[in-house]
Amino acid sequence: MIDYRTFRNTDPPALVDLWNACFTGRGAAYLRGTILLEYFALAKPYFDPAGLVLACVDNHTVGFVLCGFGANAAETGLDTSKGVISLLGVLPAFRGQGIGKALLARGEAYLRGRGAKDLYAGPIPGLNPFQFGLYGGCSSTGFLESDPHARPFFEHNNYQRQTTILVLDRPLDAPLSIADGRFPAFRQRYEIFALPLRKLTWWQDCVAGPIELHEYRMLDKANNEVAARMTLWHMETFAQRWNEHGVGLVDLEVAPALRRQGLAKFFLVQILRHLHEQFFTLIEISVKESSEAALNLFRGIGFQEVDKGHSFLKEPRT
């Protein structure tokens, strides 16, 4: 007999065991205890016990689904019209028995009951209420192909792929040697500074949780204007899984008037050299599959694809 119920305060230890048994791919952090689960899910200000449904057999937790909502346009609160299936897992020994489908149906019912018009599966930026820092790698990248059951499960349950995100890594344990004739002039004109990222929106602050984001800025010496900026974080939550000291690149932006001049390449190379001099051994980035220019940039300086994630949208009911 399978019992489905919502979250109780005594559930975190069982959820940790379930997490570690269900999510064994490279894109999922290994949980040694309940603290990371608390930080990245249960302690969020919008966490609702009714949005975390568990499947139990003889009082043993065998599956769960975690649901939430996306951000409004200003990122000052939730947009409950956008429901998100953030994570769904079933113990391997209990798969193929309809438990995943039953959990999904209960998650969808919860989201619909609170006003969701669109149902998404797989967290991506703006639709990632939970799990940044625990699942997906450097950013929220949907459901990863390193979890081979996710994509066929959601497609079988009438979800269509909306966004595909590539995950790329580059080792940092060897010196970086990249020549470009434009770089000497850039070194004369620009300076790079690093500082903690403070001006976060309410949503960004909720998503990041305890993670401290760092911003690198490239300033024009002549007018002190920001030519480019980059956001990074220390991926220590993945250290045990990877046996690497990783850093995640969340965002890279060049001022519109300065694009297509090689500044992004110059900026990135300088940061990679700086990180190499620290104790980091790996850097990871995520890029939409449709962003050809960004992919060419990263691949051109040695990044290689290690995973791929998908976000899905439920087909409209007829």
Coordinates of C-alpha atoms in Angstrom, one line a residue:
M1 CA 0.0 0.0 0.0
I2 CA 1.4 3.3 -1.1
D3 CA 0.6 6.4 1.1
Y4 CA 1.0 9.9 -0.3
R5 CA 1.2 12.8 2.1
T6 CA 2.7 16.2 2.4
F7 CA 5.9 17.2 4.2
R8 CA 6.4 16.9 8.0
N9 CA 9.1 18.4 10.1
T10 CA 10.5 14.9 10.8
D11 CA 11.1 14.1 7.1
P12 CA 14.5 15.7 6.3
P13 CA 16.7 12.7 7.3
A14 CA 14.6 10.4 5.1
L15 CA 14.7 13.0 2.3
V16 CA 18.5 13.1 2.4
D17 CA 18.7 9.3 2.0
L18 CA 16.2 9.5 -0.8
W19 CA 18.1 12.3 -2.5
N20 CA 21.4 10.4 -2.4
A21 CA 19.8 7.2 -3.7
C22 CA 17.9 8.9 -6.6
F23 CA 20.3 11.5 -7.8
T24 CA 23.6 10.0 -8.4
G25 CA 24.7 11.9 -11.6
R26 CA 27.4 14.5 -11.8
G27 CA 24.9 17.3 -11.7
A28 CA 23.6 16.5 -8.2
A29 CA 25.4 17.3 -5.0
Y30 CA 25.9 14.5 -2.4
L31 CA 24.2 15.3 0.9
R32 CA 26.0 14.3 4.0
G33 CA 23.3 15.6 6.3
T34 CA 20.1 17.7 6.4
I35 CA 21.8 21.1 6.5
L36 CA 22.1 21.7 2.7
L37 CA 18.6 20.5 2.2
E38 CA 17.4 23.1 4.7
Y39 CA 19.5 25.9 3.1
F40 CA 18.5 25.2 -0.5
A41 CA 14.9 24.1 -0.1
L42 CA 13.2 24.0 3.2
A43 CA 14.4 27.4 4.5
K44 CA 13.2 29.4 1.4
P45 CA 10.7 32.0 2.5
Y46 CA 8.1 30.6 0.0
F47 CA 8.6 26.9 0.9
D48 CA 5.2 25.4 1.4
P49 CA 4.9 22.0 3.1
A50 CA 1.9 21.3 0.8
G51 CA 4.2 21.6 -2.2
L52 CA 6.5 18.8 -1.1
V53 CA 4.6 15.5 -1.5
L54 CA 6.1 12.2 -0.4
A55 CA 5.3 8.6 -1.3
C56 CA 5.7 6.1 1.5
V57 CA 5.5 2.3 1.8
D58 CA 5.3 0.9 5.3
N59 CA 6.4 4.3 6.7
H60 CA 9.5 4.2 4.4
T61 CA 9.9 7.1 2.0
V62 CA 10.3 5.9 -1.5
G63 CA 9.6 9.0 -3.6
F64 CA 8.9 12.7 -3.5
V65 CA 8.0 15.7 -5.7
L66 CA 9.0 19.3 -4.8
C67 CA 6.9 22.1 -6.4
G68 CA 7.1 25.9 -6.4
F69 CA 6.5 29.0 -8.5
G70 CA 8.5 31.3 -10.8
A71 CA 9.3 35.0 -10.2
N72 CA 7.3 38.0 -11.3
A73 CA 8.8 40.3 -13.9
A74 CA 10.4 42.7 -11.3
E75 CA 11.7 39.7 -9.2
T76 CA 10.0 41.2 -6.2
G77 CA 7.8 38.2 -5.5
L78 CA 6.3 35.1 -6.9
D79 CA 4.2 34.7 -10.0
T80 CA 1.8 31.9 -9.1
S81 CA 0.6 31.6 -12.6
K82 CA 3.9 29.9 -13.4
G83 CA 4.0 26.5 -11.6
V84 CA 7.3 24.6 -11.5
I85 CA 8.0 20.9 -10.8
S86 CA 11.4 21.5 -9.3
L87 CA 12.4 17.9 -8.6
L88 CA 10.9 14.4 -8.7
G89 CA 12.6 11.2 -7.5
V90 CA 11.6 7.6 -6.9
L91 CA 13.9 5.0 -5.4
P92 CA 15.2 2.7 -8.2
A93 CA 13.6 -0.4 -6.6
F94 CA 10.2 1.2 -6.7
R95 CA 10.3 2.6 -10.3
G96 CA 7.9 1.3 -12.9
Q97 CA 5.0 1.0 -10.5
G98 CA 3.3 4.4 -11.3
I99 CA 4.6 6.2 -8.2
G100 CA 6.3 8.9 -10.3
K101 CA 3.2 9.6 -12.3
A102 CA 1.1 9.7 -9.1
L103 CA 3.6 12.2 -7.5
L104 CA 3.5 14.3 -10.6
A105 CA -0.3 14.4 -10.6
R106 CA -0.3 15.5 -7.0
G107 CA 2.3 18.2 -7.7
E108 CA 0.3 19.5 -10.6
A109 CA -2.8 19.6 -8.5
Y110 CA -1.1 21.6 -5.9
L111 CA 0.2 24.1 -8.4
R112 CA -3.2 24.4 -10.2
G113 CA -4.9 24.8 -6.9
R114 CA -2.8 27.9 -6.2
G115 CA -3.4 29.6 -9.5
A116 CA -0.8 28.1 -11.9
K117 CA -1.9 28.4 -15.5
D118 CA 1.4 27.1 -17.0
L119 CA 3.2 24.1 -15.6
Y120 CA 6.9 23.8 -16.1
A121 CA 9.2 21.0 -15.2
G122 CA 13.0 21.5 -14.7
P123 CA 14.3 24.6 -12.9
I124 CA 15.9 27.3 -15.1
P125 CA 16.6 31.0 -14.2
G126 CA 13.4 32.8 -13.3
L127 CA 11.7 29.4 -12.8
N128 CA 14.1 28.0 -10.1
P129 CA 12.6 28.4 -6.7
F130 CA 14.7 25.6 -5.3
Q131 CA 17.9 23.6 -5.7
F132 CA 20.4 26.2 -7.1
G133 CA 23.6 25.0 -5.5
L134 CA 22.4 21.4 -5.2
Y135 CA 21.3 20.3 -8.6
G136 CA 22.2 21.4 -12.1
G137 CA 25.8 22.4 -11.5
C138 CA 26.9 26.1 -11.9
S139 CA 23.3 27.3 -12.6
S140 CA 19.8 26.1 -12.9
T141 CA 19.9 23.9 -16.0
G142 CA 16.6 22.0 -16.0
F143 CA 16.5 18.3 -15.7
L144 CA 19.9 16.9 -16.8
E145 CA 20.5 14.1 -19.3
S146 CA 23.0 12.6 -16.8
D147 CA 19.7 11.7 -15.0
P148 CA 18.6 9.5 -17.9
H149 CA 15.0 8.8 -16.7
A150 CA 13.9 12.4 -16.4
R151 CA 13.5 13.4 -20.1
P152 CA 11.5 10.3 -21.2
F153 CA 9.3 10.5 -18.0
F154 CA 8.2 14.1 -18.6
E155 CA 7.8 13.7 -22.3
H156 CA 5.6 10.6 -21.7
N157 CA 3.5 12.7 -19.3
N158 CA 2.7 15.4 -21.9
Y159 CA 5.5 17.8 -21.3
Q160 CA 7.3 19.4 -24.2
R161 CA 10.9 20.6 -24.2
Q162 CA 11.1 24.4 -24.1
T163 CA 14.7 25.2 -23.4
T164 CA 17.9 23.2 -23.7
I165 CA 21.0 24.3 -21.8
L166 CA 24.5 23.0 -22.3
V167 CA 26.8 22.5 -19.4
L168 CA 30.5 23.1 -20.2
D169 CA 33.6 22.6 -18.1
R170 CA 37.2 23.7 -18.4
P171 CA 40.1 22.5 -16.1
L172 CA 42.0 25.2 -14.3
D173 CA 45.0 23.2 -13.1
A174 CA 47.2 24.1 -16.0
P175 CA 48.4 27.5 -17.1
L176 CA 46.3 29.3 -19.7
S177 CA 48.1 30.2 -22.9
I178 CA 45.9 32.1 -25.4
A179 CA 47.2 34.8 -27.7
D180 CA 45.2 37.6 -29.2
G181 CA 46.6 40.7 -30.9
R182 CA 43.9 42.9 -29.3
F183 CA 44.8 42.0 -25.7
P184 CA 47.7 44.4 -25.2
A185 CA 45.6 47.4 -26.0
F186 CA 42.8 46.1 -23.7
R187 CA 45.3 45.7 -20.8
Q188 CA 46.2 49.4 -21.2
R189 CA 42.6 50.6 -21.3
Y190 CA 40.8 48.4 -18.7
E191 CA 41.2 47.4 -15.1
I192 CA 39.4 44.4 -13.4
F193 CA 38.0 44.5 -9.9
A194 CA 36.4 41.8 -7.7
L195 CA 33.8 42.3 -5.0
P196 CA 30.9 40.5 -3.4
L197 CA 27.7 40.9 -5.3
R198 CA 25.4 42.9 -3.1
K199 CA 22.6 44.4 -5.2
L200 CA 20.4 41.3 -5.6
T201 CA 16.7 41.3 -6.3
W202 CA 14.4 39.6 -3.8
W203 CA 14.2 36.6 -6.1
Q204 CA 18.0 36.4 -6.6
D205 CA 18.6 36.5 -2.9
C206 CA 16.1 33.8 -2.3
V207 CA 17.5 31.5 -5.0
A208 CA 21.2 32.0 -4.0
G209 CA 20.4 31.4 -0.3
P210 CA 23.7 31.0 1.6
I211 CA 25.8 31.1 -1.5
E212 CA 28.0 34.3 -1.7
L213 CA 28.1 35.5 -5.3
H214 CA 31.1 37.4 -6.5
E215 CA 31.1 40.0 -9.2
Y216 CA 34.1 40.9 -11.4
R217 CA 33.9 44.2 -13.2
M218 CA 36.0 45.5 -16.0
L219 CA 36.3 49.3 -15.8
D220 CA 37.4 51.7 -18.5
K221 CA 40.3 53.7 -16.9
A222 CA 39.4 56.8 -18.9
N223 CA 35.8 57.3 -17.6
N224 CA 35.4 54.6 -14.9
E225 CA 32.5 53.1 -16.7
V226 CA 31.7 49.4 -16.5
A227 CA 32.6 47.7 -19.8
A228 CA 31.8 44.2 -18.7
R229 CA 30.8 42.2 -15.6
M230 CA 30.9 38.6 -14.6
T231 CA 29.3 36.7 -11.7
L232 CA 31.0 33.6 -10.1
W233 CA 30.5 31.4 -7.1
H234 CA 32.6 28.7 -5.3
M235 CA 30.9 25.4 -6.0
E236 CA 31.9 23.7 -2.7
T237 CA 28.6 21.9 -2.6
F238 CA 29.7 19.7 -5.5
A239 CA 33.3 19.1 -4.2
Q240 CA 32.6 15.7 -2.8
R241 CA 30.9 14.4 -5.9
W242 CA 33.5 15.7 -8.3
N243 CA 36.6 15.7 -6.2
E244 CA 37.4 19.1 -7.7
H245 CA 37.5 22.7 -6.3
G246 CA 35.1 24.1 -8.8
V247 CA 33.9 27.7 -9.6
G248 CA 30.7 28.4 -11.4
L249 CA 30.2 31.2 -13.9
V250 CA 26.6 32.4 -13.6
D251 CA 26.6 35.4 -15.8
L252 CA 28.9 37.3 -18.3
E253 CA 27.8 40.5 -19.8
V254 CA 29.5 43.1 -22.0
A255 CA 28.1 46.6 -22.5
P256 CA 26.1 46.6 -25.7
A257 CA 28.2 49.3 -27.4
L258 CA 31.4 47.3 -26.8
R259 CA 30.3 43.9 -28.0
R260 CA 31.9 42.0 -30.9
Q261 CA 35.3 43.6 -30.2
G262 CA 36.9 40.7 -28.3
L263 CA 36.3 42.1 -24.8
A264 CA 34.4 39.1 -23.6
K265 CA 37.3 36.8 -24.6
F266 CA 39.8 39.1 -23.0
F267 CA 37.8 39.4 -19.8
L268 CA 37.3 35.7 -19.5
V269 CA 40.9 34.8 -20.2
Q270 CA 42.0 37.2 -17.4
I271 CA 39.6 35.7 -14.9
L272 CA 40.7 32.2 -15.9
R273 CA 44.3 33.1 -15.2
H274 CA 43.4 34.6 -11.9
L275 CA 41.4 31.5 -10.9
H276 CA 44.3 29.3 -11.9
E277 CA 46.5 31.1 -9.4
Q278 CA 44.0 30.3 -6.7
F279 CA 43.2 26.8 -5.5
F280 CA 40.4 26.2 -8.1
T281 CA 40.8 23.2 -10.4
L282 CA 37.7 23.5 -12.6
I283 CA 35.3 26.2 -13.9
E284 CA 31.8 25.4 -15.2
I285 CA 29.4 27.5 -17.3
S286 CA 26.0 26.9 -18.8
V287 CA 24.8 28.2 -22.1
K288 CA 21.5 27.9 -24.0
E289 CA 21.9 25.6 -26.9
S290 CA 20.6 28.4 -29.2
S291 CA 23.3 30.9 -28.1
E292 CA 25.8 30.1 -30.9
A293 CA 28.0 33.1 -30.3
A294 CA 28.5 32.3 -26.6
L295 CA 29.1 28.7 -27.3
N296 CA 31.8 29.6 -29.9
L297 CA 33.4 31.9 -27.4
F298 CA 33.7 29.3 -24.6
R299 CA 34.6 26.4 -26.9
G300 CA 37.3 28.5 -28.5
I301 CA 39.1 28.8 -25.1
G302 CA 38.9 25.1 -24.2
F303 CA 35.4 24.6 -22.6
Q304 CA 33.9 21.2 -23.4
E305 CA 30.4 19.9 -23.0
V306 CA 29.9 17.6 -20.0
D307 CA 26.1 17.6 -19.7
K308 CA 22.8 18.9 -21.1
G309 CA 19.6 20.0 -19.4
H310 CA 16.1 20.5 -20.5
S311 CA 13.1 22.6 -19.2
F312 CA 9.7 21.3 -20.1
L313 CA 6.2 22.9 -20.4
K314 CA 3.0 20.9 -19.9
E315 CA 0.9 20.7 -23.1
P316 CA -2.4 22.7 -22.7
R317 CA -5.4 20.7 -21.6
T318 CA -8.0 20.1 -24.3

